[in-house]
Every structure is written in C-alpha cells, then in structure tokens.
Amino acid sequence: MVSRLLGSRRGAHSRGGATEGRRLSAGRPPEYLRAARTVRQRGRDWRPGLGHRGPIGRYVVLTVVAVVVVFGAVQWLRPLPSVSLQAPRTVSLRLPGAAPSLPWPTTGAAALIEVGVGSLGSSGATSALPIASMAKVLTAYVVLEDHPMAPGSQGPAIAVTPAVVSAYQTGVATQQSELQVTAGESLTELQALEGLLIASGNDMAVLLADWD
C-alpha cells in the first residue's frame, strides 16, 4: 500500500503541478496525504518517553535517578577509611637436641646470641667492658683522618716492627683475633686497614697506631 501511495505521489509530481493543484483545490486532501498523516500520528502516539510511562513509571525512574545521585554523592564526600597495621604473627619452634659446645676463650669475656634461637652461652666476667671491635673502628677512623687515601690507592707501605710481631705472638697464645705477620715484611695502609676491620686483627691496630 505504501508503495502504491508513494507511486501515486511520484506520478503526481511527474505530471506536473496542475494536477496537484486541482486535487488540493477540491477541499479534500489526497489519499496519500491522509495516509501519511495517519502514520505520523501513530508514531507520535507510540513514541517511547517519560510522558507515556504513566505516573508509576515516572516515579520509578525518578526514584532510581535519585538513588544513583545520592549514592554517588555519599561515595564522593565520605572520608577515607582508617588504616590499621598489624604486626606479622611469629611462630616459635623448639628443636630437639643439646646446645652446642663452643670453644670459648680462656681470658677476657665473650657472649653469643643467635637471632631466633637466643643465648648460646657466655664466658668470663659479665660486667660491662669496653668493646674491642669499637676501638678498632675508632683506630681506623683516626688513621684515615691523618692519612687519607685517594680512591683506588693502596696508601704508603708500613713496616712490621718487632713490637707488632710480639703483639701477634701474645695474642695467638691467649686465643685473641690476630693477623699473621712476620718480622721484616711491610703492609700497605689499605692492607693493614683490611686486616684491622675484616679480620679484626689486634696486631693491626697496634701496627696502625704506632705508625700514626
């Protein structure tokens, strides 16, 4: 029917404006114009929109919009949640067996504590005493203040004196931490510092202090 109506319209145009004028002058719209008006009217009647949903539909839509707006405002304006930190839980394990027998020095004082295990024992006096390794660090600091070395440098040579050899021999006899030396040899400043700070040699402290 639409094709027929459109075809009639095309035919009317193709025959010129005189025929169209005669139809309109009769005071009655042509058939295809009435059909087109009917189609447009039906389109307006069935067009989906808020006004055609009825009062209940409008209330539902407005309620949903209001809930979305309120929820967004609350999420945007709410304060940040507080953060709480909890320390990790530790598990204690007890291993069977006897404590190790350590070769404690016969002089001085010593103690050994293992992380996660606890104390492994001590020897000598338990009163507060100077820490020997701290004295070695201070000795290295003073030597480097008085005799600084450029990066990559070995520093000057230091002769091993009889006093240093004697200190070495005494330390070995009393189970002290020593770096083996012989009379007549020489060590660079870097080698002496390495023997002092890495090997913890007491005789290296004597060597550097006397040289400084």
Coordinates of C-alpha atoms in Angstrom, one line a residue:
M1 CA 0.0 0.0 0.0
V2 CA 2.9 2.4 0.9
S3 CA 4.5 1.6 -2.5
R4 CA 1.2 2.4 -4.2
L5 CA 0.8 5.6 -2.3
L6 CA 4.4 6.7 -3.0
G7 CA 4.0 5.7 -6.6
S8 CA 0.9 7.8 -6.8
R9 CA 2.8 10.7 -5.3
R10 CA 5.7 10.3 -7.8
G11 CA 3.2 10.1 -10.6
A12 CA 1.5 13.3 -9.5
H13 CA 4.8 15.1 -9.5
S14 CA 5.8 13.7 -12.8
R15 CA 2.6 15.0 -14.4
G16 CA 3.3 18.5 -13.2
G17 CA 1.9 20.9 -10.7
A18 CA -1.5 21.4 -12.4
T19 CA -2.9 18.0 -11.3
E20 CA -1.7 18.6 -7.7
G21 CA -3.3 21.9 -7.7
R22 CA -6.6 20.5 -8.9
R23 CA -6.7 17.9 -6.1
L24 CA -5.9 20.4 -3.3
S25 CA -8.4 22.8 -4.7
A26 CA -11.2 20.4 -4.2
G27 CA -11.0 21.0 -0.4
R28 CA -10.2 17.4 0.3
P29 CA -6.6 16.1 1.0
P30 CA -5.4 13.4 -1.4
E31 CA -5.4 9.8 -0.2
Y32 CA -1.7 9.6 0.2
L33 CA -1.6 12.7 2.3
R34 CA -4.2 11.3 4.6
A35 CA -2.2 8.0 4.9
A36 CA 1.0 10.0 5.7
R37 CA -0.8 11.9 8.4
T38 CA -2.1 8.7 9.9
V39 CA 1.4 7.2 10.0
R40 CA 2.9 10.3 11.6
Q41 CA 0.1 10.5 14.2
R42 CA 0.6 6.9 15.2
G43 CA 4.4 7.5 15.5
R44 CA 3.7 10.3 18.0
D45 CA 1.3 8.2 19.9
W46 CA 3.7 5.3 20.3
R47 CA 6.9 7.2 20.8
P48 CA 8.6 6.0 24.0
G49 CA 9.3 8.6 26.6
L50 CA 8.8 9.6 30.2
G51 CA 5.4 11.1 29.5
H52 CA 4.0 7.8 28.1
R53 CA 5.0 5.6 31.0
G54 CA 2.2 6.7 33.4
P55 CA 2.6 8.1 36.9
I56 CA 4.0 4.8 38.3
G57 CA 6.7 4.6 35.7
R58 CA 7.7 8.2 36.2
Y59 CA 8.0 7.7 39.9
V60 CA 10.2 4.6 39.4
V61 CA 12.5 6.4 37.0
L62 CA 12.8 9.4 39.3
T63 CA 13.5 7.1 42.3
V64 CA 16.3 5.3 40.5
V65 CA 17.9 8.6 39.4
A66 CA 17.7 10.0 43.0
V67 CA 19.2 6.8 44.5
V68 CA 22.1 7.0 42.0
V69 CA 22.7 10.7 42.7
V70 CA 22.7 10.2 46.5
F71 CA 25.0 7.1 46.3
G72 CA 27.5 9.0 44.1
A73 CA 27.4 12.0 46.5
V74 CA 28.0 9.8 49.5
Q75 CA 30.9 8.0 47.9
W76 CA 32.5 11.2 46.7
L77 CA 32.2 13.1 50.0
R78 CA 32.8 10.3 52.5
P79 CA 36.1 10.4 54.5
L80 CA 38.9 7.9 53.7
P81 CA 38.8 4.8 55.9
S82 CA 41.3 4.5 58.7
V83 CA 44.3 2.2 58.1
S84 CA 45.3 -0.2 60.8
L85 CA 48.6 -2.1 60.8
Q86 CA 49.1 -5.4 62.4
A87 CA 52.4 -7.0 63.2
P88 CA 53.0 -10.4 61.5
R89 CA 52.4 -13.3 63.7
T90 CA 55.5 -15.2 64.7
V91 CA 55.7 -18.9 65.3
S92 CA 58.2 -20.3 67.8
L93 CA 59.8 -23.7 67.1
R94 CA 61.7 -25.7 69.6
L95 CA 64.2 -28.1 68.1
P96 CA 65.3 -31.2 70.0
G97 CA 68.9 -31.7 71.0
A98 CA 71.6 -30.3 73.2
A99 CA 73.2 -26.8 73.0
P100 CA 76.5 -26.8 71.0
S101 CA 79.7 -26.7 72.9
L102 CA 81.6 -23.6 71.8
P103 CA 85.4 -23.1 72.2
W104 CA 85.2 -20.0 74.5
P105 CA 88.4 -18.1 75.1
T106 CA 90.2 -18.7 78.4
T107 CA 90.7 -14.9 79.0
G108 CA 88.5 -11.9 78.6
A109 CA 84.8 -12.0 78.2
A110 CA 82.6 -13.2 75.4
A111 CA 78.9 -13.9 74.7
L112 CA 77.0 -15.3 71.7
I113 CA 73.3 -14.7 70.9
E114 CA 71.7 -16.3 67.8
V115 CA 68.7 -14.5 66.2
G116 CA 65.7 -16.6 66.5
V117 CA 67.4 -19.0 69.0
G118 CA 68.5 -16.9 71.9
S119 CA 71.6 -17.1 74.0
L120 CA 74.2 -19.7 73.2
G121 CA 76.2 -19.0 76.3
S122 CA 79.0 -16.7 77.6
S123 CA 82.3 -16.9 79.2
G124 CA 84.3 -14.6 81.6
A125 CA 83.0 -11.7 83.6
T126 CA 79.5 -10.5 82.9
S127 CA 80.2 -6.9 84.0
A128 CA 80.2 -4.1 81.4
L129 CA 83.5 -3.9 79.5
P130 CA 84.8 -1.9 76.5
I131 CA 84.0 -3.4 73.1
A132 CA 87.3 -4.2 71.4
S133 CA 85.9 -4.0 67.9
M134 CA 84.6 -0.5 68.5
A135 CA 88.2 0.5 69.5
K136 CA 89.3 -0.9 66.1
V137 CA 86.8 1.1 64.2
L138 CA 87.9 4.3 66.0
T139 CA 91.5 3.4 65.3
A140 CA 90.7 3.1 61.5
Y141 CA 88.9 6.5 61.7
V142 CA 91.8 8.3 63.2
V143 CA 94.3 6.8 60.8
L144 CA 92.2 7.7 57.7
E145 CA 91.7 11.3 59.1
D146 CA 95.5 11.6 59.4
H147 CA 96.4 9.6 56.3
P148 CA 93.6 9.9 53.8
M149 CA 93.7 7.7 50.7
A150 CA 92.5 8.6 47.2
P151 CA 90.1 6.1 45.5
G152 CA 91.9 3.1 44.1
S153 CA 95.1 4.0 46.1
Q154 CA 96.9 1.4 48.4
G155 CA 98.5 4.1 50.6
P156 CA 102.1 4.1 51.8
A157 CA 104.0 1.0 52.9
I158 CA 104.2 0.3 56.7
A159 CA 107.0 -1.8 58.1
V160 CA 106.1 -4.5 60.6
T161 CA 108.1 -3.7 63.7
P162 CA 109.2 -6.1 66.4
A163 CA 106.5 -4.7 68.7
V164 CA 103.9 -5.7 66.2
V165 CA 105.3 -9.3 65.9
S166 CA 105.4 -9.5 69.8
A167 CA 101.7 -8.4 69.9
Y168 CA 100.8 -11.0 67.4
Q169 CA 102.6 -13.8 69.3
T170 CA 101.0 -12.8 72.6
G171 CA 97.5 -12.6 71.0
V172 CA 97.8 -16.1 69.5
A173 CA 98.9 -17.5 72.9
T174 CA 95.8 -16.1 74.6
Q175 CA 93.4 -17.0 71.8
Q176 CA 92.9 -13.5 70.5
S177 CA 92.0 -12.4 67.0
E178 CA 95.2 -11.7 65.2
L179 CA 96.5 -11.4 61.6
Q180 CA 99.7 -13.4 61.0
V181 CA 102.8 -11.3 60.4
T182 CA 106.5 -11.8 60.2
A183 CA 109.4 -9.6 61.1
G184 CA 110.9 -7.6 58.2
E185 CA 107.8 -7.5 56.0
S186 CA 105.7 -4.5 55.1
L187 CA 102.0 -3.9 54.5
T188 CA 100.3 -1.1 52.7
E189 CA 97.9 1.2 54.6
L190 CA 94.9 -0.5 52.7
Q191 CA 96.1 -4.0 53.6
A192 CA 96.5 -3.0 57.3
L193 CA 93.0 -1.5 57.4
E194 CA 91.6 -4.6 55.8
G195 CA 93.3 -6.8 58.4
L196 CA 92.0 -4.5 61.1
L197 CA 88.4 -4.2 60.0
I198 CA 87.8 -7.5 58.2
A199 CA 90.0 -10.0 60.0
S200 CA 89.6 -8.0 63.3
G201 CA 93.4 -8.3 63.9
N202 CA 94.5 -6.8 67.2
D203 CA 98.1 -6.6 66.0
M204 CA 96.9 -4.5 63.0
A205 CA 95.6 -2.0 65.5
V206 CA 99.0 -1.9 67.2
L207 CA 100.7 -1.5 63.7
L208 CA 98.5 1.4 62.6
A209 CA 98.5 3.2 65.9
D210 CA 102.3 3.1 66.2
W211 CA 102.7 4.2 62.6
D212 CA 100.2 7.1 63.0

